[in-house]
mmCIF file of C-alpha atoms in Angstrom:
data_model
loop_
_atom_site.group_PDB
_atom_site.id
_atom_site.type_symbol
_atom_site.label_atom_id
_atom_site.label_comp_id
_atom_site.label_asym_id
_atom_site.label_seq_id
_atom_site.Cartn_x
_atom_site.Cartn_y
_atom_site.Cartn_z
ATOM 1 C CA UNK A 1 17.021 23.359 -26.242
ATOM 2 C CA UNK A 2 19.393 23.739 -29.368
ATOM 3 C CA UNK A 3 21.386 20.654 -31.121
ATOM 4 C CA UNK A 4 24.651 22.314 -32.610
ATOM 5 C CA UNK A 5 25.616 20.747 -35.805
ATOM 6 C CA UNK A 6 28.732 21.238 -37.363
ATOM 7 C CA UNK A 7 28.964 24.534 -39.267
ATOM 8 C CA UNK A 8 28.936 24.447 -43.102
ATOM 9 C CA UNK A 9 30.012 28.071 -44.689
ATOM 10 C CA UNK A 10 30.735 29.737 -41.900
ATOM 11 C CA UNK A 11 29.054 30.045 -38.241
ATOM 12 C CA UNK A 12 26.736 32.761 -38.537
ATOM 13 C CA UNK A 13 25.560 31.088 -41.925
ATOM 14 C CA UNK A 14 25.473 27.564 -39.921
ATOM 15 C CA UNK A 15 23.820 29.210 -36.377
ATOM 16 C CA UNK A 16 21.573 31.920 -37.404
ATOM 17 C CA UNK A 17 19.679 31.805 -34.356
ATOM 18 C CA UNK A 18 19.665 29.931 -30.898
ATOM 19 C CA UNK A 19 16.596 28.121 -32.084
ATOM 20 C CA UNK A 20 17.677 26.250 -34.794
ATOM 21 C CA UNK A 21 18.014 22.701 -35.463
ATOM 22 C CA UNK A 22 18.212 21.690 -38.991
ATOM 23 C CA UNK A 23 20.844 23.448 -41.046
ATOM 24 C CA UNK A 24 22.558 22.601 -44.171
ATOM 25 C CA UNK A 25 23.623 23.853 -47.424
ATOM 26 C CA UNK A 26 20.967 23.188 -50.342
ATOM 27 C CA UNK A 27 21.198 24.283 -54.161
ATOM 28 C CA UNK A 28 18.669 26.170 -55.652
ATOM 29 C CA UNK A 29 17.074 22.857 -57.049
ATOM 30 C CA UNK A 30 17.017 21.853 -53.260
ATOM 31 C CA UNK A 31 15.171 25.254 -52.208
ATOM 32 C CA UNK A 32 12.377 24.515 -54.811
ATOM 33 C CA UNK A 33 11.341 21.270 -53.817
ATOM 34 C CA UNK A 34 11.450 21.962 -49.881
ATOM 35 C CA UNK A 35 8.292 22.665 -48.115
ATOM 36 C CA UNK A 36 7.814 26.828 -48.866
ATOM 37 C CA UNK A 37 5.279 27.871 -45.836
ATOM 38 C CA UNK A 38 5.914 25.012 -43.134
ATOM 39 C CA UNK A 39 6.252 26.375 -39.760
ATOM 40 C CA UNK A 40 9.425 28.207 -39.390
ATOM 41 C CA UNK A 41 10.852 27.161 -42.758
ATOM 42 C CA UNK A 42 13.350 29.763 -43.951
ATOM 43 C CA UNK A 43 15.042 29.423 -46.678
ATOM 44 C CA UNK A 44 17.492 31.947 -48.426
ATOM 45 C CA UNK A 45 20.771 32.007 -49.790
ATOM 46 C CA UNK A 46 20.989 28.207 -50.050
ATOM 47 C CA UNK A 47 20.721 27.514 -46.326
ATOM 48 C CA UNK A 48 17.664 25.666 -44.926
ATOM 49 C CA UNK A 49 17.112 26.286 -41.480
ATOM 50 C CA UNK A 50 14.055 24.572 -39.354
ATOM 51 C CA UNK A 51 13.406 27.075 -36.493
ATOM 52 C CA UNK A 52 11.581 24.959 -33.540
ATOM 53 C CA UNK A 53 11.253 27.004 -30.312
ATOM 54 C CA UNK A 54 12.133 26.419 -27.253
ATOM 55 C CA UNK A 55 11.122 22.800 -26.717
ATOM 56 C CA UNK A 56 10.149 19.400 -27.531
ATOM 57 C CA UNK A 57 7.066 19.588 -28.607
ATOM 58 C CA UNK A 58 7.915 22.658 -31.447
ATOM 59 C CA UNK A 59 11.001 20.487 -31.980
ATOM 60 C CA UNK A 60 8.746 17.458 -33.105
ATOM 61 C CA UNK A 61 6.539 19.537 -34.958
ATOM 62 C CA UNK A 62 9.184 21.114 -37.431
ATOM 63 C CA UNK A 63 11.018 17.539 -37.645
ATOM 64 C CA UNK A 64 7.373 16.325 -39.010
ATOM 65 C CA UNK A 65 6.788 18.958 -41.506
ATOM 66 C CA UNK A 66 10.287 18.228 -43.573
ATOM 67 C CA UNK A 67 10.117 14.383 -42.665
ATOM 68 C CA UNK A 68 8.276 13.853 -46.027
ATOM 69 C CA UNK A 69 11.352 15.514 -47.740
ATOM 70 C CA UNK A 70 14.123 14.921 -45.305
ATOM 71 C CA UNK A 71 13.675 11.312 -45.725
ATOM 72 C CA UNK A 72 12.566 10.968 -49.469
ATOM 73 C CA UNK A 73 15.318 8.372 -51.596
ATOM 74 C CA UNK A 74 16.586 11.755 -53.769
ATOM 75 C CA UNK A 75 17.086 13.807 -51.124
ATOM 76 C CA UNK A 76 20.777 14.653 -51.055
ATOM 77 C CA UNK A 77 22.512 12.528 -48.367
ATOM 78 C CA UNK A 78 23.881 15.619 -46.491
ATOM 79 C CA UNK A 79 20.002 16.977 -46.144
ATOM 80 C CA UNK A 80 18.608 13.498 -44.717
ATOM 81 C CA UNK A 81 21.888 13.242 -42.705
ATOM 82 C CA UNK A 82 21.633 15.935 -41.110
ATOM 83 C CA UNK A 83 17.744 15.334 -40.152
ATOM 84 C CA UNK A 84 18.516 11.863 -38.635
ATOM 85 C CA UNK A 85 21.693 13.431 -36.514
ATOM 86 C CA UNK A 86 18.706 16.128 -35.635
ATOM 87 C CA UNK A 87 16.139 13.450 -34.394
ATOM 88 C CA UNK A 88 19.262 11.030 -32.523
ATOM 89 C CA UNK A 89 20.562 14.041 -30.830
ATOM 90 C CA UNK A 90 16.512 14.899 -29.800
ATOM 91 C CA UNK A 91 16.024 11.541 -28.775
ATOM 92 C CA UNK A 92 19.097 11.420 -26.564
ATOM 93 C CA UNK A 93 18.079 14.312 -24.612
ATOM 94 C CA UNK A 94 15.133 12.474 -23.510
ATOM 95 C CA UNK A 95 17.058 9.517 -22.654
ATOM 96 C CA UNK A 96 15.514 7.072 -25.705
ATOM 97 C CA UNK A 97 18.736 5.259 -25.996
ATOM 98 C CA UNK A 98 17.338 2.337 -28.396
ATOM 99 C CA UNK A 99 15.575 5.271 -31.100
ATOM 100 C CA UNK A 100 19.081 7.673 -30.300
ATOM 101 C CA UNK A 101 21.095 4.325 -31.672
ATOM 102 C CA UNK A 102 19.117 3.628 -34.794
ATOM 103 C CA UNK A 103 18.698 7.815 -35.811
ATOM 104 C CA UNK A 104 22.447 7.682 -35.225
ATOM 105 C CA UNK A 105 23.252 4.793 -37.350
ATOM 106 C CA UNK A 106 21.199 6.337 -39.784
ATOM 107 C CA UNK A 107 23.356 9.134 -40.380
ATOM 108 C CA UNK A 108 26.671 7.001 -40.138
ATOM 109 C CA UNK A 109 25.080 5.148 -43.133
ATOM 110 C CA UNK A 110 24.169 8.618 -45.002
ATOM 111 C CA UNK A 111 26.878 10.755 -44.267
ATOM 112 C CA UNK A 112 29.781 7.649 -45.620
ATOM 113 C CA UNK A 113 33.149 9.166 -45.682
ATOM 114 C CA UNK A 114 32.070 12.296 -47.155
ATOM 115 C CA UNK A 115 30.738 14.187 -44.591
ATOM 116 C CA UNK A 116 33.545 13.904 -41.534
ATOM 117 C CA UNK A 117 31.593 16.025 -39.000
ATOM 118 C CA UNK A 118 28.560 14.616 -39.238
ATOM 119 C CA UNK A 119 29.716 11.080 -38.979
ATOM 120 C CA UNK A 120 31.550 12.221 -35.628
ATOM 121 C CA UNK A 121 28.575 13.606 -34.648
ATOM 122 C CA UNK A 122 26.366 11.051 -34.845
ATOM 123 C CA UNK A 123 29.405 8.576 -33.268
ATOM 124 C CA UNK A 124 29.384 10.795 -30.002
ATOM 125 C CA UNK A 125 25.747 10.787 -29.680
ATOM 126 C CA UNK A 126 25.104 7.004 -30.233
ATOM 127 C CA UNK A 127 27.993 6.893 -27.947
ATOM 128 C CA UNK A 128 26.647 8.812 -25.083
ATOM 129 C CA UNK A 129 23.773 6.616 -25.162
ATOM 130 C CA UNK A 130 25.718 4.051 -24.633
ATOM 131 C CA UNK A 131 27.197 4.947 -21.891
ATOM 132 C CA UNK A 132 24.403 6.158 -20.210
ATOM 133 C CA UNK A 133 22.524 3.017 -21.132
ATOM 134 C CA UNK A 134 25.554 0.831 -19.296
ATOM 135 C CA UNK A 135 27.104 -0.560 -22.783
ATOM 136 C CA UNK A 136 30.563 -2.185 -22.359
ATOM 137 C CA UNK A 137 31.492 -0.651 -25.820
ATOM 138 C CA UNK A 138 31.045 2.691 -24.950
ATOM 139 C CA UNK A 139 34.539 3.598 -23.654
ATOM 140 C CA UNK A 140 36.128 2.458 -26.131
ATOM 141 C CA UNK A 141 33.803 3.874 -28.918
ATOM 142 C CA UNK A 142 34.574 7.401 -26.812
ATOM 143 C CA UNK A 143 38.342 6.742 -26.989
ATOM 144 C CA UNK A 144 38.069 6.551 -30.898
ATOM 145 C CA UNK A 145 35.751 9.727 -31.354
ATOM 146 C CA UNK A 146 38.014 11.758 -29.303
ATOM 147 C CA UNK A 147 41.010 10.811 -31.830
ATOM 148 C CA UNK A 148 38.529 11.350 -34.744
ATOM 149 C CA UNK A 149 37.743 15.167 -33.088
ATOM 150 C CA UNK A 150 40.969 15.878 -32.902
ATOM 151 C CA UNK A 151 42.041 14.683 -36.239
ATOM 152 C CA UNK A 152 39.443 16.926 -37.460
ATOM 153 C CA UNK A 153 40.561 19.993 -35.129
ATOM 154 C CA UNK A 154 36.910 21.338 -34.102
ATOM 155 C CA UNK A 155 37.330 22.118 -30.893
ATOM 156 C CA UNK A 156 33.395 22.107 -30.538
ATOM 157 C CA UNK A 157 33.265 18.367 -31.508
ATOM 158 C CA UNK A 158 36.634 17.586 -29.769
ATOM 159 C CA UNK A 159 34.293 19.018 -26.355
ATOM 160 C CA UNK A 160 31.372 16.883 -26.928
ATOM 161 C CA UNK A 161 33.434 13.991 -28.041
ATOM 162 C CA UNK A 162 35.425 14.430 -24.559
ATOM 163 C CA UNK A 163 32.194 14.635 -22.870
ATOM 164 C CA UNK A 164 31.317 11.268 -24.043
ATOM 165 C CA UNK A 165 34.408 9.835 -23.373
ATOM 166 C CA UNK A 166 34.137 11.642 -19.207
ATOM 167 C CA UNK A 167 30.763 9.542 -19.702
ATOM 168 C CA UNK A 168 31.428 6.180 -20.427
ATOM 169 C CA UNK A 169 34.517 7.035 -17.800
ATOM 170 C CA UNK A 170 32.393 7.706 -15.105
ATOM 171 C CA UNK A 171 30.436 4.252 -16.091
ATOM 172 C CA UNK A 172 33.424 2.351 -15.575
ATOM 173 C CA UNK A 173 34.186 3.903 -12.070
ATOM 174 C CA UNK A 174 37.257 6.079 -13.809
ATOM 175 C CA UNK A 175 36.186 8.692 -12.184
ATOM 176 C CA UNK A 176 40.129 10.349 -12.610
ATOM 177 C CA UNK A 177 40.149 9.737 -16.254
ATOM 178 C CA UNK A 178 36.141 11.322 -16.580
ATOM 179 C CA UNK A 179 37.500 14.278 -14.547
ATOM 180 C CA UNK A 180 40.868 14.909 -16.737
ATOM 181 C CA UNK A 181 38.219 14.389 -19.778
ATOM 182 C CA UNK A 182 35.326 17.263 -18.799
ATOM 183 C CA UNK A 183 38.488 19.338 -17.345
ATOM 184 C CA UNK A 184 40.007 19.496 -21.176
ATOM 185 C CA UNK A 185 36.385 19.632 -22.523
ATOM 186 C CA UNK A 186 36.098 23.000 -20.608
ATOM 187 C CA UNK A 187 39.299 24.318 -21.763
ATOM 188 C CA UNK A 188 37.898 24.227 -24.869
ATOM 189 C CA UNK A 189 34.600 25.425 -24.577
#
């Protein structure tokens, strides 16, 4: 399993392996006060990276050990952001809808206007679990992060946000419009 998050310097700096989950830029005053030997901690070069494994159980396990610092009231926004988009996009794999809803919100309240991707992020995946949970909203909410992706012009988040939108299409029996949606989400993947 690996959540992609938006990438921050550059890819390689933002993906620096298939297993991680937690990336973001940190300052040297960030660096000091994160955990130093926690179980797949790496931190160099201002990146922290939480390495996890390949499941859910090493997933939950690295989430725990920077929990204590992800969600402290100093940590920047953009660190605790990016652990709540983390844990929503976690939680939506395993079909929690109501916990994918309230991690997501979480980061919409974190990230503000600030941080664009993140914000989009966390829109597609309380989206998804929308639409997979039946939610009237959730067409319309995939209609708006589609214009949002493309407004931004990542074609990674403009695929996941048309994947939502094919979702909440094939909820509402558009099966036409969820087609033309996953079709262009190919094309760009």
């Amino acid at each position: 399993m690996f959540f992609r998050l938006p990438p921050i310097r550059s890819r390689e700096a933002a993906y620096p392996s298939q297993e991680s989950m937690l990336t973001t830029v940190a300052g040297p005053e960030l660096l000091s006060r994160c955990p130093k030997k926690t179980k797949g901690f790496v931190g160099t070069g201002g990146i922290v990276t939480v390495d996890y494994g390949p499941g859910y159980d090493e997933a939950r396990s690295a989430l725990a050990e920077i929990a204590s610092f992800a969600e402290q009231a100093d940590t920047p926004k953009n660190v605790s952001a990016t652990y709540y988009v983390a844990l929503s996009r976690m939680a939506l794999t395993e079909r929690r809808f109501p916990e994918t809803l309230a991690y997501s919100q979480k980061t919409l309240t974190l990230s503000g206007t600030q941080m664009k991707r993140l914000a989009l992020i966390a829109t597609f995946t309380g989206g998804m679990a929308e639409a997979l949970s039946g939610s009237g909203s959730a067409r319309a909410k995939g209609e708006q992060v589609v214009s949002d992706a493309r407004a931004i012009g990542d074609p990674l988040l403009l695929a996941e946000s048309l994947l939502t939108l094919a979702e909440a299409q094939l909820q509402k029996h558009d099966n036409s419009g969820a087609l033309k949606s996953a079709l262009e989400a190919q094309q760009l993947a």
